[in-house]
Each structure stands twice: as structure tokens, then as C-alpha cells.
């Protein structure tokens, strides 16, 4: 009997220990190494306290983020339990089985995608696009916008010089043409004894930089990824007359209004150029705005923000941002889902915004006080209302590299014409979709 | 002490338990026991991946599409690579980089070695200072030179401006299609010339002083001594340096990625960068395997021919 009791006690102890182990997990969340990631670490301490789970973080700098994390996913690695992957990964994540489908979980926990900004749901969570199949929860809303030196714009002598040269007031540009004028106006100008330049724009070759930049112009000149009535029909849409003009515009902007040596710039280089007082304008994702406001040189009211200006075919902006997914190879999926449930709560989302994370929850961004909560909050709302995103197909990496090659070769290296570049891009994309069996 | 006594001592030092076990094993078996781990590692780490790569190069396999059927495509990948203009452009960029870095590094490295070989005060200090760049990581050197080449703040542009009178911001070494190929040549030359210098220095110091003394007795001029003694005797060392630098620069990746990212356009996209994009960005595993096999055969073939030439020079 004693032996039986002892055995029973031992079994109970093992079960309790086992249960305890399953309750308190060590979760690893993978994301890019940037300011919002630091805010997420701070935010997640609340989850650790509430759940008893421990959070580890694997943050990789943006230029290597896709390489490192897609390698991890493709090899079925178990490093990441939670992945805040780029919006374009959603197709591959879903079709290749890297992410688990979240529909049942959302239903069981009362998480409604209608509570999130529609563009972020389409951009970060759905696959196929436009269908209610969810593989992520919108985690970080982001979009390309512009930052400008409000303090320089307000100087009477600069105002006067601009008025004289362009016959209008120096103000936030109402169109892409006006933006180019402003960039050209500041190019090589002496301000406070320093030579400054017009605008820092995306030109980077290696990862996704120039594509994330040029699309802000192409969309507004009429570029479309495909025929809206016939999927994957790209001839005349990718290389339309407007798209060619848009690409020529971007090259001209690069030539007349950017700092010398800015031939391979992306987020980090643009931030540095702006904060060091080299440029009057910078194109960048909205995530940088809290950092700009806090900067001793350009923050505290010295900077202003505006949405990507319209072009002849409308006003759009390149979507950034990410959704949070549970990695299918993780053996801690229950704890990972707990994290998503916690993260989706309105009070956590509100705190996320306070810490510098761009919440995609409508309850947060539609709050009456939101637009006034930060100097850039209204611009963020305006920009999120006009977003378009790059392909999110499983072959997105192929599609992206083809565009990087074609656009960079034309804009930066001056190789060929804009028409040739976009015609070549159509050829590349057709070949990729043929391989994919979609054409 | 002769060889037998060494063997006796080794036999006596072997613990009895092990000695009993290996008793009766032939020398050949014992040799295999010692060599086996190395062979196993070589097969596992080098030979098997090579064979696997060759096999994959005949397929359409893509590692990011685990659900797709893997089809045998024969020589299609090889045909596509060899008929692709972009690949030939990267080959040209690599050849430009390879030839000019080797030429400059050999000339400057040999000149520095010749100077350092002269006995003067502070000789060791200068040697240490000169070899400093090659102790850095190539990625760090790449980053470092992006700052030096910065048109607004870069030291390189200011030095050029100082000598030419041009505006430092009027040219961009890494943003100009004509200058960027030279930008990577200059950075690599700065980093690896000391390596060539050290090899040449070893060659110079291996020349017996008596040869020069004999030449002096024969009233040979310094110029004649240089061309008939120094150069021929250092030549095998120089050729070795060229071999090392050639192989290293053929697979150059990190420094150039940090410096130019392969741009502007594709002007500094070397084959290694292109291969990495195909393999780990486009995920064309079969295609990139064929690409890797072509590069391997090229390097292996050229290196074999070169080693034969090197041996001939040594025999002279």
C-alpha cells in the first residue's frame, strides 16, 4: 500500500511538474531590430507578469531580416514561436505552411478582424487577399510618408527666396511636382553655414529599398500591378504610359534633389541624413516619427509630417507594417496564441501606441483624441487611408528582386529608358508567374 | 636517438589495456583508424555536399517550395546560366575586380616589402602599422570605406579634391557607375596589400646574402642584381600570393556587399553576390547549384593550371 501511495505521489508530482512546464513556457518572438521592437519588449513585460510565460526576442536588422527569417521558416526551424513577418510574406507563409491559420482561434476568442483598420487586415493578415482566411493579427501599422524641416520652411529669408523662384509660398507640397520643386530648391543651399540638400529618398539596391520608394510615385502616376479584371495580366498596367512617366519622375527627383552619394540609401541612411541636418525632406516609413519628435536637433516642433502627395492619377502610399503570426513549427503554439490574445486587447493596443508602436486597432486610431495625441498622428491616419502594397504572392521575393534590378538599373545607374525598364519588369514577372503556374 | 628507440619508447608508453587491444592489428589497419575520422569529416562536410549540389543542379528544386514536385531538367540550368547576359556581366565585374586588385596588390605589396626589407630605424613599427588593415573584418572594412567615400564628409573625396581642386561633393565613388568598380578595387587593395607584402618579405629574406656579395664581386649593378637575383628568387612567393588573392577575390562577398550592395545598377555585382541572391533571395536552389558548380569548375580549373605553372617556376 505504501508502495502504491509512493508511486501515486510520484505520478502526481510528475504530472504537476509537467503541467507547470506546459503553463510557463519560454516564447521567442522574431522581428526586425528597430525602435518599435524595443517598445514591444517593454510592452511584453505585462504579458510575462500576467501569463507567467517568459518572452525572448530575436531581432534582426532590416537589411538581413528577410534573409535570416525566411531561411528560418523555409528550413522548418523552431527558433521563432511568434513571427512578426513582413506583409509580403503572408502568401508564402500561408501556402508553404509556415504560419498557422487563425480563423478558429479568432472565433473562439472573440477577436474580430472588423475591429482593425481594413487596409491592415488585407495587407498583413489575409491570404488569399480579399478572403476571410487569416494567418496573422495586424500588429504594426506602417506606411511611407514624408518628414520635413518645418523650422527651415518657416524662415522668412527662405520663404522669400522660394516665392521669388517658384512664385508660390513654401509649404507642404500639394502634389509630387511641388515636392520635386521643393527638393530642387533646397539642393545645395547654404543654411546656417552648411550646404544642405533636398530630399533623402529610397534608393537601396540590396533588399527592398528602391522598390518601397519608387512605388510611392508609380502608384500616383497610374501604375497598377495587374489588370483589375484579369489577375496576372500585367501588360499595359505595370508598363502603362503613366507608370513610365512616374519612373522618369523618380529618376529626375533623384538627380535634382537628393544628396550626392545617396545611391544606396534606405531607412537608416535617410534617418541619419535628416537628423544630421543634411536634407530638408525625407521619405520614410512612419515608424521613424516618434524618434524624430524625440530628437534634440530636429524634434520638438522643428519637424512636420505629411502624407505622400498626389500625382496625376491619384494619391496612394506604399504600405509597410506587419502582422503577428504563430509559426507552425513551434511546439509552444498554445502559449504563442495566448500572446496574440493578450496583444489584441484594446487596452494593450492603446498602451502600444503610447510606447511608439503603431496600433492597427480601430478603437485606438478612431478615438477622438488620437489625431491630437502626437504631431504625426493625423498624418499617420491620412496615410493609412491611401495605402497600396507590393505583391504578397508566395513568389514575392522573386518579384521584388526583379523590380529592384530593373528600377535601380534605370534610376541610379542610368541604364536604358523607363519604358525599357518597365517592359523588362513585365517580362520578368510574366516568367515568374508562368513558373508558378499562375499564367 | 634512432627511430627504433622512439618506437620502443612509444610501445612502452602505451597502456597495457590498449596495447592488448591493438595487438594483432596490422600497420595498415592502425593507419586507417587514425585517418578515418578525417576522411569521414571530409566526406560529410565537403564531398557529400559537392555531390549533392551537382545532383541538385540538374533539377528545378526550390528550397522554399517544399510542396512542389522536384523535376529533372537535365542541362537546362547550365544553358540558362551560360546564355544569361546578366551572368556574363557579373563575370566581367568579377574579372575587373580580380585583375586590378591582383595587379595593384602585387606591385604595391612588392614595393613595400622591398622598402621594409631595408634595415632602418622603426622597421618593426612600420611593418605592424602596414599590416593593420588585413587584421580587420572585411565587413568592417566595407562599412569603413562607405564613410571614407561619402561625398560630403568622406576623407577620400577631400584628399582627391585637395590634389585636383575639384569639389569633394561633385563625385560619388560608390554612386557612379564608372567609379564604383574602382571604389571596390581601392578598398580591397588597401586591405590586402599587406598580405602580399608579408609573403614578398618572406621571399626577400630567404635570399642568401652571399648571392648578392658574389654579384657585387662580379661588379653587377644594383639594377642587374634586382632583375637577375631578387625578382627570380621572389617570383615563386609572388605567384603564391597571386594564387591566394585570386581565389579569395573570386569569392569576394562581404566587403563589397557592405560597400556598394552590388550597385549602382549591377556594376559591382560580383558572381558571389549574384549567386547568393539566386540561392537565398530568389530561392532557385537547382539553378544556383548549377551556378555554384560552374564557379567551382572555373576556380578549380584555373587554380590547377596556375599551380602547375608555379611548380615549373620553382623547379627552375
Short mmCIF file of C-alpha atoms in Angstrom, two decimals, chain B residues 54-303:
data_model
loop_
_atom_site.label_atom_id
_atom_site.label_comp_id
_atom_site.label_asym_id
_atom_site.label_seq_id
_atom_site.Cartn_x
_atom_site.Cartn_y
_atom_site.Cartn_z
CA UNK B 54 25.85 18.56 -58.57
CA UNK B 55 22.72 16.41 -58.34
CA UNK B 56 20.52 19.40 -57.47
CA UNK B 57 21.97 21.37 -60.36
CA UNK B 58 20.07 19.11 -62.78
CA UNK B 59 16.71 19.75 -61.08
CA UNK B 60 14.24 22.60 -60.68
CA UNK B 61 14.30 22.24 -56.88
CA UNK B 62 13.46 25.30 -54.80
CA UNK B 63 14.03 25.02 -51.10
CA UNK B 64 11.22 27.45 -50.26
CA UNK B 65 8.67 25.32 -52.09
CA UNK B 66 8.69 22.06 -50.16
CA UNK B 67 5.33 21.07 -51.64
CA UNK B 68 6.37 21.43 -55.30
CA UNK B 69 7.42 18.36 -57.28
CA UNK B 70 11.17 18.20 -57.97
CA UNK B 71 11.72 17.61 -61.69
CA UNK B 72 14.85 16.52 -63.54
CA UNK B 73 15.67 19.29 -66.05
CA UNK B 74 18.93 17.98 -67.45
CA UNK B 75 21.32 20.71 -68.59
CA UNK B 76 18.67 23.44 -68.70
CA UNK B 77 20.05 25.30 -65.66
CA UNK B 78 23.55 25.30 -67.16
CA UNK B 79 22.25 26.51 -70.51
CA UNK B 80 20.28 29.32 -68.87
CA UNK B 81 23.26 30.48 -66.84
CA UNK B 82 25.73 30.43 -69.69
CA UNK B 83 23.36 32.26 -72.03
CA UNK B 84 22.29 34.87 -69.47
CA UNK B 85 23.71 38.31 -70.24
CA UNK B 86 23.41 39.36 -66.59
CA UNK B 87 25.59 36.45 -65.51
CA UNK B 88 28.24 37.44 -68.04
CA UNK B 89 28.04 40.99 -66.76
CA UNK B 90 28.78 39.78 -63.23
CA UNK B 91 31.64 37.69 -64.65
CA UNK B 92 33.06 40.82 -66.25
CA UNK B 93 32.69 42.76 -62.99
CA UNK B 94 34.47 39.93 -61.18
CA UNK B 95 37.26 39.80 -63.77
CA UNK B 96 37.78 43.57 -63.49
CA UNK B 97 37.92 43.33 -59.72
CA UNK B 98 40.18 40.28 -59.75
CA UNK B 99 42.71 41.54 -62.29
CA UNK B 100 43.10 45.05 -60.94
CA UNK B 101 43.27 44.08 -57.27
CA UNK B 102 45.96 41.49 -58.04
CA UNK B 103 47.99 43.85 -60.22
CA UNK B 104 47.88 46.67 -57.69
CA UNK B 105 48.45 44.46 -54.67
CA UNK B 106 51.44 42.72 -56.26
CA UNK B 107 53.07 45.97 -57.35
CA UNK B 108 52.46 47.88 -54.12
CA UNK B 109 53.00 44.84 -51.90
CA UNK B 110 56.33 44.04 -53.52
CA UNK B 111 57.44 47.67 -53.34
CA UNK B 112 56.53 47.88 -49.65
CA UNK B 113 58.29 44.59 -48.92
CA UNK B 114 61.40 45.83 -50.73
CA UNK B 115 61.40 49.00 -48.62
CA UNK B 116 60.67 47.24 -45.35
CA UNK B 117 63.43 44.72 -46.07
CA UNK B 118 65.96 47.54 -45.87
CA UNK B 119 67.28 47.92 -42.36
CA UNK B 120 66.17 51.23 -40.88
CA UNK B 121 65.04 52.60 -37.53
CA UNK B 122 61.42 51.82 -36.71
CA UNK B 123 61.30 48.97 -39.23
CA UNK B 124 59.17 46.73 -36.97
CA UNK B 125 56.80 49.54 -36.06
CA UNK B 126 56.16 50.33 -39.73
CA UNK B 127 55.60 46.66 -40.51
CA UNK B 128 52.97 46.48 -37.76
CA UNK B 129 51.25 49.64 -38.97
CA UNK B 130 51.21 48.44 -42.57
CA UNK B 131 49.72 45.03 -41.75
CA UNK B 132 46.97 46.54 -39.61
CA UNK B 133 44.25 46.67 -42.35
CA UNK B 134 44.39 42.94 -43.03
CA UNK B 135 43.58 42.24 -39.39
CA UNK B 136 40.15 43.84 -39.79
CA UNK B 137 36.99 42.06 -40.77
CA UNK B 138 36.09 42.61 -44.45
CA UNK B 139 32.58 43.68 -43.44
CA UNK B 140 34.06 46.33 -41.15
CA UNK B 141 36.36 47.50 -43.94
CA UNK B 142 33.35 47.77 -46.26
CA UNK B 143 31.47 49.91 -43.76
CA UNK B 144 34.54 51.96 -43.00
CA UNK B 145 35.12 52.79 -46.66
CA UNK B 146 31.50 53.83 -47.19
CA UNK B 147 32.29 56.67 -44.80
CA UNK B 148 35.60 57.46 -46.47
CA UNK B 149 33.81 57.65 -49.83
CA UNK B 150 30.99 59.86 -48.53
CA UNK B 151 30.92 62.91 -50.83
CA UNK B 152 30.07 65.36 -48.02
CA UNK B 153 32.21 64.08 -45.16
CA UNK B 154 34.46 61.43 -46.67
CA UNK B 155 38.21 61.74 -46.31
CA UNK B 156 38.83 60.13 -49.69
CA UNK B 157 36.87 62.80 -51.56
CA UNK B 158 38.69 65.53 -49.64
CA UNK B 159 42.09 64.07 -50.47
CA UNK B 160 41.18 63.85 -54.17
CA UNK B 161 39.75 67.37 -54.01
CA UNK B 162 42.93 68.63 -52.38
CA UNK B 163 45.08 67.35 -55.24
CA UNK B 164 42.72 68.08 -58.13
CA UNK B 165 40.89 71.18 -56.95
CA UNK B 166 37.53 69.54 -57.62
CA UNK B 167 34.56 69.98 -55.32
CA UNK B 168 34.50 66.97 -52.92
CA UNK B 169 30.72 66.68 -53.30
CA UNK B 170 30.95 66.69 -57.09
CA UNK B 171 31.68 62.98 -57.39
CA UNK B 172 30.50 59.86 -55.64
CA UNK B 173 32.80 56.87 -55.68
CA UNK B 174 30.11 54.35 -54.81
CA UNK B 175 27.21 56.04 -56.59
CA UNK B 176 28.76 56.46 -60.01
CA UNK B 177 28.71 53.56 -62.46
CA UNK B 178 32.18 54.44 -63.74
CA UNK B 179 33.80 54.94 -60.35
CA UNK B 180 32.15 52.21 -58.27
CA UNK B 181 34.18 49.32 -59.80
CA UNK B 182 37.32 51.25 -58.84
CA UNK B 183 35.96 52.00 -55.37
CA UNK B 184 35.90 48.29 -54.51
CA UNK B 185 39.33 47.75 -56.08
CA UNK B 186 40.82 50.54 -53.94
CA UNK B 187 39.25 49.28 -50.71
CA UNK B 188 40.38 45.70 -51.32
CA UNK B 189 43.88 46.87 -52.28
CA UNK B 190 44.09 48.88 -49.05
CA UNK B 191 43.10 45.84 -47.05
CA UNK B 192 45.09 43.04 -48.69
CA UNK B 193 48.28 44.65 -49.98
CA UNK B 194 49.92 43.98 -46.58
CA UNK B 195 49.27 40.27 -47.05
CA UNK B 196 51.14 40.29 -50.36
CA UNK B 197 53.82 42.40 -48.73
CA UNK B 198 54.36 39.83 -45.96
CA UNK B 199 54.70 36.98 -48.46
CA UNK B 200 57.15 39.00 -50.55
CA UNK B 201 59.05 39.92 -47.42
CA UNK B 202 59.43 36.23 -46.58
CA UNK B 203 60.75 35.69 -50.12
CA UNK B 204 63.21 38.57 -49.90
CA UNK B 205 64.52 37.40 -46.53
CA UNK B 206 65.03 33.88 -47.87
CA UNK B 207 67.60 35.09 -50.43
CA UNK B 208 71.09 34.36 -49.06
CA UNK B 209 73.25 37.47 -48.67
CA UNK B 210 76.15 35.58 -50.23
CA UNK B 211 74.49 35.68 -53.67
CA UNK B 212 74.42 39.47 -53.60
CA UNK B 213 78.05 39.51 -52.34
CA UNK B 214 79.10 37.28 -55.25
CA UNK B 215 77.24 39.58 -57.66
CA UNK B 216 79.00 42.59 -56.16
CA UNK B 217 82.35 40.85 -56.71
CA UNK B 218 81.32 40.41 -60.35
CA UNK B 219 80.55 44.12 -60.41
CA UNK B 220 76.87 43.61 -61.19
CA UNK B 221 74.90 46.85 -60.82
CA UNK B 222 72.04 47.16 -58.29
CA UNK B 223 69.62 47.22 -61.21
CA UNK B 224 71.09 43.99 -62.59
CA UNK B 225 71.06 42.37 -59.13
CA UNK B 226 67.39 43.28 -58.78
CA UNK B 227 66.33 41.72 -62.09
CA UNK B 228 68.61 38.69 -62.05
CA UNK B 229 68.62 37.76 -58.36
CA UNK B 230 65.80 39.40 -56.42
CA UNK B 231 62.91 39.07 -58.87
CA UNK B 232 63.54 35.44 -59.92
CA UNK B 233 64.03 34.30 -56.33
CA UNK B 234 60.95 36.10 -55.05
CA UNK B 235 58.83 35.04 -58.04
CA UNK B 236 57.58 31.73 -56.53
CA UNK B 237 56.48 33.64 -53.44
CA UNK B 238 54.77 36.27 -55.56
CA UNK B 239 52.99 33.61 -57.57
CA UNK B 240 51.80 32.02 -54.36
CA UNK B 241 50.44 35.38 -53.20
CA UNK B 242 48.67 35.80 -56.54
CA UNK B 243 47.11 32.34 -56.15
CA UNK B 244 45.82 33.11 -52.65
CA UNK B 245 44.49 36.53 -53.58
CA UNK B 246 42.97 35.22 -56.80
CA UNK B 247 41.00 32.51 -55.03
CA UNK B 248 39.98 34.84 -52.22
CA UNK B 249 38.85 37.62 -54.52
CA UNK B 250 36.97 35.28 -56.81
CA UNK B 251 34.68 34.56 -53.87
CA UNK B 252 34.71 38.14 -52.51
CA UNK B 253 31.35 38.93 -50.95
CA UNK B 254 31.17 40.66 -47.57
CA UNK B 255 33.25 43.77 -48.20
CA UNK B 256 31.57 44.58 -51.50
CA UNK B 257 28.08 43.97 -50.13
CA UNK B 258 28.75 46.39 -47.31
CA UNK B 259 30.36 48.93 -49.58
CA UNK B 260 28.09 49.07 -52.62
CA UNK B 261 25.48 46.34 -52.24
CA UNK B 262 26.42 45.32 -55.79
CA UNK B 263 25.35 48.68 -57.22
CA UNK B 264 24.91 51.12 -58.70
CA UNK B 265 22.83 49.01 -61.02
CA UNK B 266 24.81 45.78 -61.34
CA UNK B 267 28.21 47.39 -61.83
CA UNK B 268 29.75 45.84 -58.72
CA UNK B 269 27.63 42.72 -58.54
CA UNK B 270 30.32 40.06 -58.36
CA UNK B 271 29.50 36.42 -59.09
CA UNK B 272 29.42 35.53 -55.39
CA UNK B 273 26.82 38.24 -54.74
CA UNK B 274 24.77 37.12 -57.70
CA UNK B 275 24.98 33.51 -56.57
CA UNK B 276 23.84 34.41 -53.07
CA UNK B 277 20.85 36.29 -54.49
CA UNK B 278 19.86 33.34 -56.62
CA UNK B 279 20.28 30.84 -53.80
CA UNK B 280 18.99 32.69 -50.75
CA UNK B 281 16.83 35.52 -52.03
CA UNK B 282 15.24 34.07 -55.15
CA UNK B 283 15.48 30.57 -53.67
CA UNK B 284 16.25 28.95 -57.04
CA UNK B 285 18.14 26.09 -55.47
CA UNK B 286 18.62 23.97 -58.59
CA UNK B 287 19.66 26.95 -60.70
CA UNK B 288 22.03 28.29 -58.06
CA UNK B 289 23.54 24.84 -57.60
CA UNK B 290 24.40 24.81 -61.30
CA UNK B 291 25.82 28.31 -60.91
CA UNK B 292 27.96 27.15 -57.97
CA UNK B 293 29.22 24.14 -59.95
CA UNK B 294 30.24 26.39 -62.86
CA UNK B 295 32.14 28.69 -60.49
CA UNK B 296 33.75 25.74 -58.75
CA UNK B 297 34.93 24.24 -62.02
CA UNK B 298 36.25 27.65 -63.15
CA UNK B 299 38.22 28.28 -59.97
CA UNK B 300 39.42 24.70 -59.69
CA UNK B 301 40.49 24.60 -63.35
CA UNK B 302 42.30 27.93 -63.27
CA UNK B 303 43.95 27.14 -59.94
#
